[in-house]
Amino acid sequence: MGVATTIACLPYGEEGEDRRSSRNFGVNQLPNEGHLKWRVISKMGDTDICFDVKQKGPNNTNITRYEGIKDGVITEYEALRNLYIANPRNATGHFLVRVESCE
């Protein structure tokens, strides 16, 4: 595994945001090893957390980049910024998402 970024997430949408459950983050600072591995860490022991990853675009548009991400999913590397975790499912408490660069 390579370098990683970690994102703190709520089990529900942030205040005033129905779908967003994290602050913005980027994976563009991670080295391009070809893929990204998504890890979910839950203090509550939730094992089936699932979420989408959206990107904040111009004029308050939101682009869905990845859907149905779960622990261990591997996606192609894209050097993206202004991402956020959205639509969390099966989470009973706060959780962390760790995104790692990998081959």
mmCIF file of C-alpha atoms in Angstrom:
data_model
loop_
_atom_site.group_PDB
_atom_site.id
_atom_site.type_symbol
_atom_site.label_atom_id
_atom_site.label_comp_id
_atom_site.label_asym_id
_atom_site.label_seq_id
_atom_site.Cartn_x
_atom_site.Cartn_y
_atom_site.Cartn_z
ATOM 1 C CA MET A 1 0.000 0.000 0.000
ATOM 2 C CA GLY A 2 1.086 3.535 -0.664
ATOM 3 C CA VAL A 3 0.320 6.911 0.815
ATOM 4 C CA ALA A 4 -3.207 7.546 2.121
ATOM 5 C CA THR A 5 -5.670 10.236 3.134
ATOM 6 C CA THR A 6 -8.253 9.821 5.904
ATOM 7 C CA ILE A 7 -11.692 11.458 6.018
ATOM 8 C CA ALA A 8 -13.960 11.783 9.078
ATOM 9 C CA CYS A 9 -17.618 11.066 8.228
ATOM 10 C CA LEU A 10 -21.016 11.417 9.841
ATOM 11 C CA PRO A 11 -23.594 8.606 9.601
ATOM 12 C CA TYR A 12 -26.088 11.152 8.184
ATOM 13 C CA GLY A 13 -26.045 14.348 6.134
ATOM 14 C CA GLU A 14 -24.373 17.436 7.598
ATOM 15 C CA GLU A 15 -26.573 20.262 8.867
ATOM 16 C CA GLY A 16 -28.105 21.981 5.848
ATOM 17 C CA GLU A 17 -26.811 19.250 3.529
ATOM 18 C CA ASP A 18 -29.095 16.271 2.992
ATOM 19 C CA ARG A 19 -26.519 14.002 1.398
ATOM 20 C CA ARG A 20 -23.028 15.266 2.355
ATOM 21 C CA SER A 21 -21.482 13.520 5.368
ATOM 22 C CA SER A 22 -17.871 14.789 5.183
ATOM 23 C CA ARG A 23 -15.786 17.831 4.423
ATOM 24 C CA ASN A 24 -14.132 18.172 1.024
ATOM 25 C CA PHE A 25 -11.007 16.117 0.392
ATOM 26 C CA GLY A 26 -8.737 15.318 -2.516
ATOM 27 C CA VAL A 27 -6.840 12.306 -3.764
ATOM 28 C CA ASN A 28 -4.752 14.334 -6.225
ATOM 29 C CA GLN A 29 -1.911 14.475 -3.670
ATOM 30 C CA LEU A 30 -1.646 10.676 -3.599
ATOM 31 C CA PRO A 31 0.942 9.133 -5.930
ATOM 32 C CA ASN A 32 -0.517 7.587 -9.064
ATOM 33 C CA GLU A 33 0.082 3.872 -8.534
ATOM 34 C CA GLY A 34 -2.848 3.020 -10.817
ATOM 35 C CA HIS A 35 -5.624 2.447 -8.282
ATOM 36 C CA LEU A 36 -7.256 3.684 -5.092
ATOM 37 C CA LYS A 37 -8.282 1.341 -2.289
ATOM 38 C CA TRP A 38 -11.170 2.518 -0.102
ATOM 39 C CA ARG A 39 -11.142 1.415 3.559
ATOM 40 C CA VAL A 40 -13.962 2.024 6.059
ATOM 41 C CA ILE A 41 -13.174 2.174 9.779
ATOM 42 C CA SER A 42 -16.091 2.128 12.243
ATOM 43 C CA LYS A 43 -15.839 2.371 16.037
ATOM 44 C CA MET A 44 -19.392 1.022 16.225
ATOM 45 C CA GLY A 45 -18.436 -2.229 14.521
ATOM 46 C CA ASP A 46 -20.553 -1.515 11.448
ATOM 47 C CA THR A 47 -19.319 -3.904 8.771
ATOM 48 C CA ASP A 48 -21.588 -3.056 5.834
ATOM 49 C CA ILE A 49 -21.206 0.725 5.499
ATOM 50 C CA CYS A 50 -21.738 1.866 1.930
ATOM 51 C CA PHE A 51 -21.522 5.384 0.464
ATOM 52 C CA ASP A 52 -21.133 7.445 -2.682
ATOM 53 C CA VAL A 53 -18.315 9.843 -3.512
ATOM 54 C CA LYS A 54 -19.348 13.133 -5.074
ATOM 55 C CA GLN A 55 -17.367 16.071 -6.389
ATOM 56 C CA LYS A 56 -18.281 19.690 -5.829
ATOM 57 C CA GLY A 57 -18.340 21.328 -9.239
ATOM 58 C CA PRO A 58 -18.856 24.857 -10.553
ATOM 59 C CA ASN A 59 -22.113 26.718 -9.850
ATOM 60 C CA ASN A 60 -22.962 24.409 -6.927
ATOM 61 C CA THR A 61 -23.188 21.346 -9.142
ATOM 62 C CA ASN A 62 -22.390 17.946 -7.637
ATOM 63 C CA ILE A 63 -20.963 15.164 -9.770
ATOM 64 C CA THR A 64 -21.182 11.546 -8.645
ATOM 65 C CA ARG A 65 -17.714 10.032 -9.111
ATOM 66 C CA TYR A 66 -18.205 6.663 -7.402
ATOM 67 C CA GLU A 67 -21.342 4.855 -6.195
ATOM 68 C CA GLY A 68 -21.775 2.058 -3.676
ATOM 69 C CA ILE A 69 -18.266 2.208 -2.215
ATOM 70 C CA LYS A 70 -17.674 -0.338 0.583
ATOM 71 C CA ASP A 71 -14.656 -1.391 2.616
ATOM 72 C CA GLY A 72 -11.969 -2.889 0.384
ATOM 73 C CA VAL A 73 -13.290 -1.608 -2.952
ATOM 74 C CA ILE A 74 -10.594 -0.706 -5.485
ATOM 75 C CA THR A 75 -11.197 1.964 -8.135
ATOM 76 C CA GLU A 76 -9.065 3.407 -10.909
ATOM 77 C CA TYR A 77 -6.828 6.296 -9.850
ATOM 78 C CA GLU A 78 -8.104 9.720 -10.833
ATOM 79 C CA ALA A 79 -6.360 12.878 -9.552
ATOM 80 C CA LEU A 80 -9.537 14.494 -8.192
ATOM 81 C CA ARG A 81 -10.123 17.331 -5.724
ATOM 82 C CA ASN A 82 -13.210 18.730 -3.979
ATOM 83 C CA LEU A 83 -14.589 15.261 -3.252
ATOM 84 C CA TYR A 84 -16.902 14.417 -0.371
ATOM 85 C CA ILE A 85 -18.581 11.356 1.114
ATOM 86 C CA ALA A 86 -22.335 11.306 0.444
ATOM 87 C CA ASN A 87 -25.389 9.145 1.082
ATOM 88 C CA PRO A 88 -23.907 6.905 3.797
ATOM 89 C CA ARG A 89 -25.875 3.717 4.384
ATOM 90 C CA ASN A 90 -25.753 1.136 7.202
ATOM 91 C CA ALA A 91 -23.765 3.421 9.543
ATOM 92 C CA THR A 92 -24.913 3.699 13.162
ATOM 93 C CA GLY A 93 -22.160 6.125 14.208
ATOM 94 C CA HIS A 94 -19.290 8.255 12.984
ATOM 95 C CA PHE A 95 -16.797 6.472 10.753
ATOM 96 C CA LEU A 96 -13.553 7.083 8.899
ATOM 97 C CA VAL A 97 -12.781 6.531 5.245
ATOM 98 C CA ARG A 98 -9.148 5.883 4.363
ATOM 99 C CA VAL A 99 -8.167 6.158 0.701
ATOM 100 C CA GLU A 100 -4.853 4.500 -0.202
ATOM 101 C CA SER A 101 -2.930 4.514 -3.449
ATOM 102 C CA CYS A 102 -2.167 0.993 -4.656
ATOM 103 C CA GLU A 103 -1.093 -0.926 -7.753
#
